[in-house]
Coordinates of C-alpha atoms and ligand atoms in Angstrom, one line a residue:
X1 CA 7.6 9.3 -24.0
X2 CA 8.2 13.2 -24.0
X3 CA 11.3 12.6 -21.8
X4 CA 12.8 10.5 -24.4
X5 CA 11.9 13.0 -27.0
X6 CA 13.8 15.4 -25.3
X7 CA 16.8 13.5 -24.5
X8 CA 17.0 12.8 -28.2
X9 CA 16.9 16.1 -28.8
X10 CA 19.6 16.6 -26.2
X11 CA 21.7 13.9 -28.1
X12 CA 21.1 15.4 -31.6
X13 CA 22.6 18.8 -30.0
X14 CA 25.5 17.4 -28.7
X15 CA 26.2 15.5 -32.2
X16 CA 25.9 19.0 -33.9
X17 CA 28.3 20.7 -31.5
X18 CA 30.8 17.8 -31.7
X19 CA 30.5 18.1 -35.4
X20 CA 30.8 21.8 -35.6
X21 CA 33.9 22.1 -33.1
X22 CA 35.8 19.1 -35.0
X23 CA 39.0 20.5 -36.4
X24 CA 38.6 21.2 -40.4
X25 CA 41.5 20.5 -42.8
X26 CA 42.8 24.5 -43.5
X27 CA 42.6 25.2 -47.2
X28 CA 46.3 25.1 -48.9
X29 CA 46.8 29.1 -48.8
X30 CA 46.4 29.3 -45.3
X31 CA 48.6 26.3 -44.8
X32 CA 51.5 28.3 -46.3
X33 CA 50.7 31.2 -44.4
X34 CA 50.6 29.3 -41.2
X35 CA 54.3 27.5 -42.1
X36 CA 55.5 31.3 -42.7
X37 CA 54.5 32.9 -39.4
X38 CA 55.4 29.9 -37.7
X39 CA 59.3 30.7 -38.3
X40 CA 58.4 33.9 -36.7
X41 CA 58.6 33.7 -32.6
X42 CA 56.1 35.9 -31.3
X43 CA 55.5 35.9 -27.8
X44 CA 51.6 35.8 -27.2
X45 CA 49.8 36.7 -24.1
X46 CA 48.8 33.6 -22.2
X47 CA 45.4 32.8 -23.2
X48 CA 42.5 32.2 -20.6
X49 CA 41.4 28.2 -21.1
X50 CA 38.2 28.2 -22.8
X51 CA 34.8 26.8 -21.8
X52 CA 34.6 24.4 -24.6
X53 CA 37.9 22.5 -23.6
X54 CA 36.7 22.4 -19.8
X55 CA 33.1 21.0 -21.2
X56 CA 34.7 18.3 -22.6
X57 CA 32.0 18.3 -25.3
X58 CA 29.3 17.6 -22.7
X59 CA 25.8 19.5 -23.0
X60 CA 25.6 22.3 -20.3
X61 CA 24.6 21.0 -16.9
X62 CA 20.5 20.9 -17.0
X63 CA 18.8 23.2 -15.1
X64 CA 15.9 20.9 -13.5
X65 CA 16.2 19.7 -10.2
X66 CA 17.9 16.1 -9.3
X67 CA 15.4 13.4 -10.3
X68 CA 13.7 15.5 -12.9
X69 CA 15.8 15.0 -15.7
X70 CA 14.8 11.6 -16.9
X71 CA 16.6 8.3 -16.3
X72 CA 20.3 7.2 -17.1
X73 CA 19.1 5.1 -19.7
X74 CA 16.1 6.9 -21.6
X75 CA 16.1 6.2 -25.1
X76 CA 18.2 3.2 -25.1
X77 CA 16.4 0.0 -26.9
X78 CA 17.0 -3.5 -25.5
X79 CA 16.0 -6.6 -27.7
X80 CA 15.9 -9.0 -24.6
X81 CA 15.9 -12.6 -25.8
X82 CA 16.9 -13.7 -22.2
X83 CA 15.3 -16.5 -20.2
X84 CA 15.6 -18.0 -16.7
X85 CA 17.6 -15.9 -14.2
X86 CA 20.9 -14.6 -15.0
X87 CA 19.8 -12.7 -18.3
X88 CA 16.6 -11.4 -17.3
X89 CA 18.5 -9.8 -13.8
X90 CA 20.3 -8.1 -16.3
X91 CA 17.7 -6.7 -18.4
X92 CA 15.6 -5.7 -15.0
X93 CA 18.5 -3.6 -13.7
X94 CA 18.6 -1.7 -17.6
X95 CA 15.0 -1.2 -17.4
X96 CA 15.1 0.0 -13.8
X97 CA 17.6 2.5 -15.2
X98 CA 15.4 3.7 -17.9
X99 CA 15.9 1.5 -20.9
X100 CA 12.9 0.2 -22.9
X101 CA 13.1 -3.6 -22.7
X102 CA 11.5 -5.2 -25.2
X103 CA 11.4 -9.2 -23.9
X104 CA 10.9 -11.7 -27.1
X105 CA 9.2 -14.8 -25.9
X106 CA 8.3 -18.1 -27.6
X107 CA 4.4 -17.8 -28.4
X108 CA 2.3 -19.7 -26.1
X109 CA 5.2 -20.6 -23.9
X110 CA 7.3 -17.6 -22.9
X111 CA 10.3 -17.9 -20.3
X112 CA 10.1 -21.2 -18.5
X113 CA 10.0 -19.6 -15.5
X114 CA 6.8 -18.1 -15.7
X115 CA 5.3 -21.4 -14.9
X116 CA 8.2 -22.7 -12.8
X117 CA 7.5 -22.8 -8.8
X118 CA 4.1 -21.4 -9.3
X119 CA 2.3 -20.5 -6.2
X120 CA -0.8 -19.0 -7.6
X121 CA -2.7 -21.1 -9.9
X122 CA -2.7 -19.7 -13.5
X123 CA -0.7 -16.9 -12.5
X124 CA 2.9 -16.2 -13.5
X125 CA 5.2 -17.2 -10.8
X126 CA 7.5 -15.1 -8.5
X127 CA 10.7 -16.5 -10.2
X128 CA 9.3 -14.8 -13.2
X129 CA 7.7 -11.6 -12.1
X130 CA 10.8 -11.0 -9.8
X131 CA 13.1 -11.1 -12.6
X132 CA 11.0 -9.2 -15.2
X133 CA 9.9 -6.1 -13.8
X134 CA 9.4 -3.1 -16.0
X135 CA 9.6 -4.8 -19.2
X136 CA 7.4 -5.0 -22.4
X137 CA 6.4 -8.8 -23.7
X138 CA 6.1 -9.7 -27.4
X139 CA 5.6 -13.0 -28.8
X140 CA 7.6 -14.0 -31.7
X141 CA 8.4 -17.3 -33.2
X142 CA 11.9 -16.7 -34.2
X143 CA 11.5 -19.8 -36.4
X144 CA 8.9 -18.8 -38.7
X145 CA 9.8 -16.7 -41.4
X146 CA 7.4 -13.9 -40.8
X147 CA 8.7 -14.0 -37.0
X148 CA 12.3 -13.8 -38.5
X149 CA 11.2 -10.7 -40.4
X150 CA 10.0 -9.0 -37.7
X151 CA 13.1 -9.8 -35.5
X152 CA 15.2 -8.4 -38.1
X153 CA 13.4 -4.9 -38.1
X154 CA 13.9 -5.1 -34.2
X155 CA 17.5 -5.5 -34.6
X156 CA 17.4 -2.7 -36.7
X157 CA 16.0 -0.6 -34.5
X158 CA 17.5 -1.5 -30.9
X159 CA 20.6 -0.3 -29.4
X160 CA 21.5 -4.0 -27.7
X161 CA 20.6 -7.6 -28.2
X162 CA 21.0 -9.5 -24.6
X163 CA 20.8 -13.3 -24.6
X164 CA 21.5 -16.1 -22.5
X165 CA 20.7 -19.3 -24.6
X166 CA 22.7 -22.6 -24.6
X167 CA 25.9 -22.0 -26.7
X168 CA 25.0 -21.9 -30.4
X169 CA 21.1 -21.5 -29.8
X170 CA 21.4 -17.6 -31.2
X171 CA 23.4 -18.7 -34.4
X172 CA 20.9 -21.6 -35.1
X173 CA 18.2 -19.2 -35.0
X174 CA 20.4 -17.5 -37.8
X175 CA 21.2 -14.4 -35.5
X176 CA 25.0 -14.6 -36.0
X177 CA 27.0 -11.8 -35.1
X178 CA 28.0 -10.9 -38.7
X179 CA 24.4 -11.2 -39.9
X180 CA 23.6 -8.8 -37.0
X181 CA 26.1 -6.4 -37.8
X182 CA 25.3 -6.2 -41.5
X183 CA 21.6 -5.2 -40.4
X184 CA 22.8 -2.7 -37.7
X185 CA 26.7 -1.8 -37.1
X186 CA 25.7 0.0 -34.0
X187 CA 24.1 -3.1 -31.9
X188 CA 25.7 -4.4 -29.0
X189 CA 25.2 -8.1 -28.5
X190 CA 25.7 -9.2 -25.0
X191 CA 25.4 -12.9 -23.9
X192 CA 26.0 -14.9 -20.6
X193 CA 27.3 -18.2 -21.1
X194 CA 28.4 -20.7 -18.7
X195 CA 31.8 -20.8 -19.6
X196 CA 33.9 -18.7 -21.5
X197 CA 35.9 -20.0 -24.8
X198 CA 37.9 -23.3 -23.8
X199 CA 37.2 -27.1 -23.5
X200 CA 33.5 -26.3 -21.5
X201 CA 32.2 -23.7 -24.0
X202 CA 29.4 -25.8 -25.0
X203 CA 27.9 -26.8 -22.0
X204 CA 24.7 -25.7 -20.8
X205 CA 25.4 -24.1 -17.1
X206 CA 22.7 -23.2 -14.3
X207 CA 23.6 -21.7 -11.2
X208 CA 25.3 -24.3 -8.7
X209 CA 27.2 -25.5 -11.5
X210 CA 28.8 -22.1 -11.9
X211 CA 29.1 -21.9 -8.3
X212 CA 31.1 -25.1 -8.2
X213 CA 33.2 -24.2 -11.4
X214 CA 33.9 -20.7 -10.2
X215 CA 35.6 -21.6 -7.1
X216 CA 32.9 -20.9 -4.3
X217 CA 31.9 -24.1 -3.6
X218 CA 34.8 -25.4 -2.7
X219 CA 35.8 -22.5 -0.5
X220 CA 32.3 -22.4 1.2
X221 CA 31.2 -24.7 4.0
X222 CA 32.9 -26.2 7.1
X223 CA 36.2 -27.8 6.9
X224 CA 34.9 -31.3 8.2
X225 CA 31.9 -30.9 5.7
X226 CA 31.4 -31.3 1.8
X227 CA 31.6 -28.2 -0.4
X228 CA 28.6 -25.9 -0.3
X229 CA 26.6 -23.6 -2.4
X230 CA 25.5 -20.2 -1.1
X231 CA 21.8 -18.8 -1.2
X232 CA 23.0 -15.9 -3.0
X233 CA 22.8 -16.7 -6.8
X234 CA 26.3 -15.2 -7.5
X235 CA 26.2 -17.5 -10.9
X236 CA 23.2 -16.0 -12.1
X237 CA 22.2 -12.4 -10.8
X238 CA 25.8 -12.1 -10.1
X239 CA 26.7 -12.9 -14.1
X240 CA 23.7 -10.5 -15.0
X241 CA 25.2 -8.0 -13.1
X242 CA 28.6 -8.3 -14.5
X243 CA 26.8 -8.1 -17.8
X244 CA 24.8 -5.3 -17.4
X245 CA 28.4 -3.4 -16.8
X246 CA 29.7 -5.0 -19.8
X247 CA 26.5 -3.0 -21.9
X248 CA 26.4 0.2 -20.6
X249 CA 30.5 0.4 -21.0
X250 CA 29.9 -0.7 -24.7
X251 CA 27.2 2.1 -24.9
X252 CA 29.2 4.5 -23.7
X253 CA 32.2 3.5 -26.2
X254 CA 29.8 3.4 -28.9
X255 CA 29.3 7.5 -28.6
X256 CA 32.8 7.2 -29.5
X257 CA 33.1 4.4 -32.3
X258 CA 30.0 4.6 -33.6
X259 CA 29.5 0.9 -33.6
X260 CA 28.9 -1.9 -31.3
X261 CA 30.3 -4.9 -30.0
X262 CA 30.2 -8.8 -28.6
X263 CA 29.7 -8.3 -24.7
X264 CA 30.4 -12.0 -22.9
X265 CA 29.8 -12.6 -19.4
X266 CA 30.9 -16.4 -18.6
X267 CA 29.3 -17.2 -15.4
X268 CA 32.5 -19.3 -14.2
X269 CA 34.4 -16.1 -14.4
X270 CA 31.7 -13.8 -12.7
X271 CA 31.7 -16.5 -9.8
X272 CA 35.6 -16.3 -9.6
X273 CA 35.7 -12.5 -9.6
X274 CA 33.4 -12.4 -6.7
X275 CA 35.6 -15.2 -5.1
X276 CA 38.7 -13.6 -5.7
X277 CA 40.1 -13.4 -2.3
X278 CA 40.2 -17.2 -2.0
X279 CA 42.4 -17.1 -5.3
X280 CA 44.2 -14.6 -3.1
X281 CA 44.4 -17.2 -0.3
X282 CA 45.2 -19.9 -2.6
X283 CA 48.6 -18.0 -3.5
X284 CA 49.2 -17.2 0.4
X285 CA 49.5 -20.6 1.1
X286 CA 52.8 -21.0 -0.6
X287 CA 54.0 -18.8 1.6
X288 CA 52.6 -20.6 4.9
X289 CA 49.6 -21.1 6.9
X290 CA 46.5 -18.7 6.7
X291 CA 46.5 -17.5 10.2
X292 CA 43.3 -15.7 10.3
X293 CA 41.6 -19.3 9.5
X294 CA 40.4 -20.6 12.8
X295 CA 42.0 -24.0 11.4
X296 CA 45.3 -22.6 12.2
X297 CA 44.4 -21.7 15.8
X298 CA 43.0 -25.2 16.2
X299 CA 46.3 -26.5 14.8
X300 CA 45.0 -28.6 11.7
X301 CA 47.5 -28.4 9.1
X302 CA 46.5 -26.7 5.3
X303 CA 46.5 -28.5 2.5
X304 CA 47.4 -27.5 -1.1
X305 CA 44.2 -25.7 -1.7
X306 CA 42.3 -22.8 -0.2
X307 CA 40.2 -24.9 2.2
X308 CA 36.8 -24.0 3.6
X309 CA 36.6 -21.3 6.2
X310 CA 33.2 -22.0 7.9
X311 CA 32.0 -18.6 9.0
X312 CA 35.6 -17.0 9.4
X313 CA 35.8 -13.6 8.1
X314 CA 37.7 -13.9 5.0
X315 CA 39.5 -10.5 5.5
X316 CA 42.1 -9.1 8.1
X317 CA 39.6 -8.8 10.7
X318 CA 38.8 -11.9 12.7
X319 CA 34.8 -12.8 12.8
X320 CA 32.2 -15.5 13.6
X321 CA 28.6 -16.2 13.7
X322 CA 27.6 -16.2 17.4
X323 CA 24.4 -17.7 19.3
X324 CA 22.0 -14.8 20.4
X325 CA 19.1 -15.0 23.0
X326 CA 16.2 -17.6 21.5
X327 CA 18.8 -19.5 19.5
X328 CA 17.1 -22.7 20.6
X329 CA 14.0 -22.2 18.8
X330 CA 14.6 -19.4 16.2
X331 CA 16.9 -20.6 13.6
X332 CA 18.1 -16.7 12.9
X333 CA 18.8 -15.8 16.1
X334 CA 22.4 -15.0 15.4
X335 CA 24.5 -12.3 15.0
X336 CA 28.0 -12.1 13.1
X337 CA 30.6 -10.3 15.3
X338 CA 33.7 -8.8 14.2
X339 CA 36.9 -8.6 16.3
X340 CA 38.1 -5.3 14.9
X341 CA 41.4 -4.6 16.3
X342 CA 41.0 -0.6 16.8
X343 CA 37.8 -1.3 19.0
X344 CA 39.3 -4.4 20.8
X345 CA 39.5 -2.5 24.1
X346 CA 35.7 -1.7 24.0
X347 CA 35.0 -5.2 23.2
X348 CA 37.0 -6.4 26.3
X349 CA 34.7 -4.0 28.1
X350 CA 31.6 -4.9 26.8
X351 CA 31.8 -8.7 27.4
X352 CA 33.0 -8.2 31.2
X353 CA 36.9 -9.5 30.1
X354 CA 38.7 -5.8 30.8
X355 CA 42.1 -8.1 31.5
X356 CA 41.9 -9.1 27.9
X357 CA 43.3 -5.5 27.2
X358 CA 46.7 -6.0 28.7
X359 CA 46.9 -10.0 28.6
X360 CA 49.7 -10.7 26.3
X361 CA 47.6 -13.5 25.1
X362 CA 44.8 -11.4 24.1
X363 CA 46.3 -7.7 23.7
X364 CA 47.6 -7.9 20.0
X365 CA 45.8 -9.2 16.9
X366 CA 48.8 -11.8 16.2
X367 CA 48.5 -13.0 19.8
X368 CA 44.8 -13.4 19.5
X369 CA 44.9 -15.5 16.1
X370 CA 45.9 -19.0 17.6
X371 CA 42.9 -18.0 20.0
X372 CA 40.3 -17.3 18.1
X373 CA 37.7 -20.3 18.8
X374 CA 38.4 -19.3 22.7
X375 CA 37.9 -15.7 22.0
X376 CA 34.6 -16.2 20.0
X377 CA 33.3 -19.0 22.7
X378 CA 33.7 -16.3 25.2
X379 CA 31.9 -13.4 23.5
X380 CA 29.2 -16.0 22.6
X381 CA 28.4 -16.4 26.4
X382 CA 27.7 -12.1 26.3
X383 CA 25.5 -12.6 22.7
X384 CA 23.3 -15.3 24.2
X385 CA 22.2 -13.2 27.1
X386 CA 20.5 -10.7 24.5
X387 CA 18.6 -10.7 21.3
X388 CA 20.7 -9.9 18.1
X389 CA 19.2 -6.6 18.0
X390 CA 19.9 -5.6 21.7
X391 CA 23.5 -7.1 20.5
X392 CA 23.7 -4.9 17.8
X393 CA 22.4 -1.5 19.9
X394 CA 24.9 -2.4 22.4
X395 CA 27.7 -2.6 19.9
X396 CA 27.0 0.0 17.3
X397 CA 27.0 2.3 20.0
X398 CA 30.8 1.6 20.6
X399 CA 31.7 1.3 16.8
X400 CA 32.0 -2.6 16.9
X401 CA 31.0 -4.3 13.6
X402 CA 28.3 -6.6 14.0
X403 CA 25.3 -7.8 11.7
X404 CA 22.3 -9.5 12.9
X405 CA 21.4 -12.7 10.5
X406 CA 18.2 -11.5 9.2
X407 CA 15.5 -13.9 7.9
X408 CA 14.0 -13.2 4.7
X409 CA 10.7 -12.4 6.7
X410 CA 12.6 -9.9 8.6
X411 CA 13.7 -8.0 5.3
X412 CA 10.2 -8.1 3.6
X413 CA 9.1 -6.6 6.8
X414 CA 11.9 -4.0 7.2
X415 CA 10.5 -0.9 6.8
X416 CA 13.6 1.1 6.0
X417 CA 14.2 -1.3 2.9
X418 CA 10.7 -0.1 1.6
X419 CA 11.4 3.6 2.1
X420 CA 14.9 3.4 -0.1
X421 CA 13.1 1.4 -2.5
X422 CA 14.9 -1.7 -2.2
X423 CA 12.1 -4.0 -1.6
X424 CA 9.1 -2.7 -3.7
X425 CA 5.4 -3.6 -3.8
X426 CA 3.9 -4.1 -6.8
X427 CA 0.5 -5.1 -8.3
X428 CA -0.2 -7.7 -10.8
X429 CA -3.3 -8.0 -12.6
X430 CA -3.1 -12.0 -12.2
X431 CA -1.6 -12.6 -9.3
X432 CA -2.2 -9.7 -7.2
X433 CA 0.2 -7.6 -4.9
X434 CA 3.8 -9.1 -4.7
X435 CA 7.1 -8.0 -3.6
X436 CA 10.0 -7.3 -5.6
X437 CA 13.4 -6.3 -5.3
X438 CA 13.9 -2.7 -6.9
X439 CA 16.9 -1.2 -8.0
X440 CA 19.8 -2.0 -5.6
X441 CA 22.1 0.8 -7.4
X442 CA 20.7 4.3 -6.3
X443 CA 21.5 7.0 -8.9
X444 CA 20.6 10.6 -7.4
X445 CA 19.3 11.8 -11.0
X446 CA 17.8 8.8 -12.2
X447 CA 15.0 7.4 -10.2
X448 CA 14.1 3.5 -10.4
X449 CA 11.2 2.8 -12.7
X450 CA 10.2 -0.4 -10.8
X451 CA 6.9 -1.7 -12.7
X452 CA 5.3 -5.2 -12.8
X453 CA 6.3 -7.9 -14.9
X454 CA 4.3 -8.1 -18.4
X455 CA 2.1 -10.7 -19.2
X456 CA 3.0 -13.2 -22.0
X457 CA 2.8 -10.9 -25.2
X458 CA 1.0 -8.2 -23.6
X459 CA 2.6 -5.8 -25.4
X460 CA 2.9 -7.3 -28.9
X461 CA 0.4 -5.4 -30.9
X462 CA 1.6 -2.3 -29.1
X463 CA 5.3 -2.9 -30.2
X464 CA 4.3 -4.1 -33.8
X465 CA 2.7 -1.0 -34.3
X466 CA 4.4 2.0 -32.4
X467 CA 8.0 0.5 -32.3
X468 CA 7.9 -1.2 -35.5
X469 CA 5.6 1.0 -37.9
X470 CA 3.1 -2.1 -38.8
X471 CA -0.1 -1.0 -40.0
X472 CA -3.3 -2.6 -39.0
X473 CA -3.5 -4.7 -42.0
X474 CA 0.2 -6.0 -41.4
X475 CA -0.9 -6.8 -37.8
X476 CA -3.6 -8.9 -39.0
X477 CA -1.6 -10.7 -41.5
X478 CA 1.1 -11.7 -38.9
X479 CA -1.3 -13.2 -36.5
X480 CA -3.0 -15.1 -39.3
X481 CA 0.6 -16.2 -40.2
X482 CA 1.0 -17.9 -36.8
X483 CA 4.5 -16.0 -36.6
X484 CA 3.1 -14.5 -32.9
X485 CA 0.9 -17.0 -31.9
X486 CA 1.3 -20.6 -30.1
X487 CA 0.7 -23.2 -33.2
X488 CA -2.2 -25.0 -31.7
X489 CA -4.4 -22.0 -30.9
X490 CA -3.4 -18.8 -33.0
X491 CA -6.6 -16.7 -32.7
X492 CA -6.6 -17.1 -28.9
X493 CA -2.8 -16.6 -28.2
X494 CA -2.6 -13.5 -30.6
X495 CA -5.5 -11.8 -28.4
X496 CA -3.6 -12.3 -25.4
Ligands
CAO1 N1 10.9 -18.8 -30.7 C1 11.2 -20.1 -31.3 N2 12.2 -20.7 -30.8 C2 13.0 -20.3 -29.5 C3 12.5 -19.0 -28.9 C4 11.3 -18.3 -29.9 N3 10.9 -17.0 -29.4 N4 13.2 -18.5 -28.0 C5 14.0 -19.6 -27.7 N5 13.7 -20.9 -28.3 C6 14.4 -21.5 -28.8 C7 16.1 -21.5 -29.4 O1 15.9 -21.1 -30.3 C8 16.3 -23.0 -28.6 O2 16.3 -24.1 -29.5 P1 17.6 -25.0 -30.3 O3 18.1 -25.2 -29.1 O4 16.4 -25.6 -31.1 O5 18.0 -24.1 -31.2 C9 15.8 -23.2 -27.6 O6 14.3 -22.6 -27.7 C10 16.3 -22.7 -25.6 O7 17.4 -23.0 -25.9 P2 18.2 -23.3 -24.7 O8 19.1 -24.4 -24.7 O9 18.9 -22.2 -24.3 O10 17.3 -23.7 -23.5 P3 17.3 -25.0 -22.2 O11 15.9 -24.7 -21.5 O12 17.6 -25.8 -23.1 O13 18.6 -24.7 -21.5 C11 20.0 -23.3 -20.0 C12 18.7 -23.7 -20.6 C13 20.0 -21.9 -19.2 C14 20.7 -24.4 -19.6 C15 20.7 -22.5 -21.1 O14 20.0 -21.9 -22.0 C16 21.9 -22.1 -20.8 O15 23.0 -22.9 -20.8 N6 22.1 -20.8 -21.1 C17 23.7 -19.9 -20.7 C18 23.8 -19.9 -19.4 C19 22.8 -19.5 -18.4 O16 22.5 -18.4 -18.9 N7 22.4 -19.9 -17.9 C20 21.7 -19.5 -16.5 C21 20.7 -20.0 -16.3 S1 19.3 -19.6 -15.1 O17 19.9 -20.5 -13.8

């Protein structure tokens, strides 16, 4: 709280500075004098550049140690209307960066993921808890007149509204962009939708729909198999990340314009952005076969569209997933091996094929392209003699890029990920300790604020009183009205 106050004070002093240094119109007399003197050519000594110009209107660098000057988004208030995964990922990241994220949930129900894939009876699921850390929860029935009034107050007070409802749902609540902007012209209204404007704009979309519509599925998997979705949630979490970037950019632009704007991240667009190398390959097809794809070496002709490439590297340095010791029983005893050209000689020596260094069939990258299958089969004979970590040690010592296939169990137990705060253990009053993913983006002056997820409506009273300024009497009336409670059991839910 103190930090937030200080941050506000700094912002005010910046505003004052900007105001006082803004060019003021000159009085008429002074203008005439300036015109007259402009005719005379007087040579003035060159002026030293002023500190003001160099500082670009920014405050002086603070004197405090890095990490002790608050967080990047201190003072930013987010009205979080998100649910399921895409939107919550975005607002969780903003919360990690220091924003005050107020999650609005339907009384008695909450975000549907609270109860989805439940592993502990009566407790919020990991689906919910791992996507809603560091936020506050308030229950408001947005379709109740009193609830609407509370929401209006929140709109007036917050900097950003984030939502990922089905198309039209926010408008049906009465929260159109025009309405919001009348209440608060500074408000940034950020949305995740499945598709951007066009034939599919009204469609509801989940993760795998986006992976398919964004070009990922058609280019993932093996050539002889069907399209495949990937485990990484590039449609949901990927789009949440895109939206977060849009929001901080809009916040930055607002410091100049003073007004908010709409930010839209469509899941199809987000997936395509992450799959852009496959659109690159689509265009390359017009100029001949994709020689780095193993299908080229296998003599399989290319069709009209970017094919599925199995475990081919997708870049200019061929790679493949190879078996390691124990693969017969351990599904993750594999390593990704990249035959990077600059270390080709080291690879040849390591795998016991020194003659390949000079053999014209293997010595150069173009000569190797039609033989990739044979090359990787040969390297695999070597990797199968060791565990993936032993292969890694041997290769890293020679700067050969390889990556062990890590299981989620190995990742959960990896001490270095705990040490950096990428995997964090938090304590929850109902479910107990659980692991979550902390902030994957590290800021040297803004330590991540990773806290457990809130219970449904845990902060309703606190937000009504401390943020919105309702009196005890008002809060009692609101509770009685049913605006913040489930319709069937008002008293019980209000106490939650
Ligand atoms: N009080 C009262 N009503 C509330 C409320 C509150 N606090 N919060 C939500 N609601 C209502 C909404 O007003 C809406 O009602 P109407 O349809 O009657 O207007 C309804 O709850 C929620 O609507 P929804 O259509 O968004 O929810 P859904 O479960 O049917 O669909 C989803 C879910 C994800 C398919 C859809 O929201 C969507 O397409 N979102 C955009 C794309 C997206 O983010 N997808 C990723 C999801 S994660 O895989």
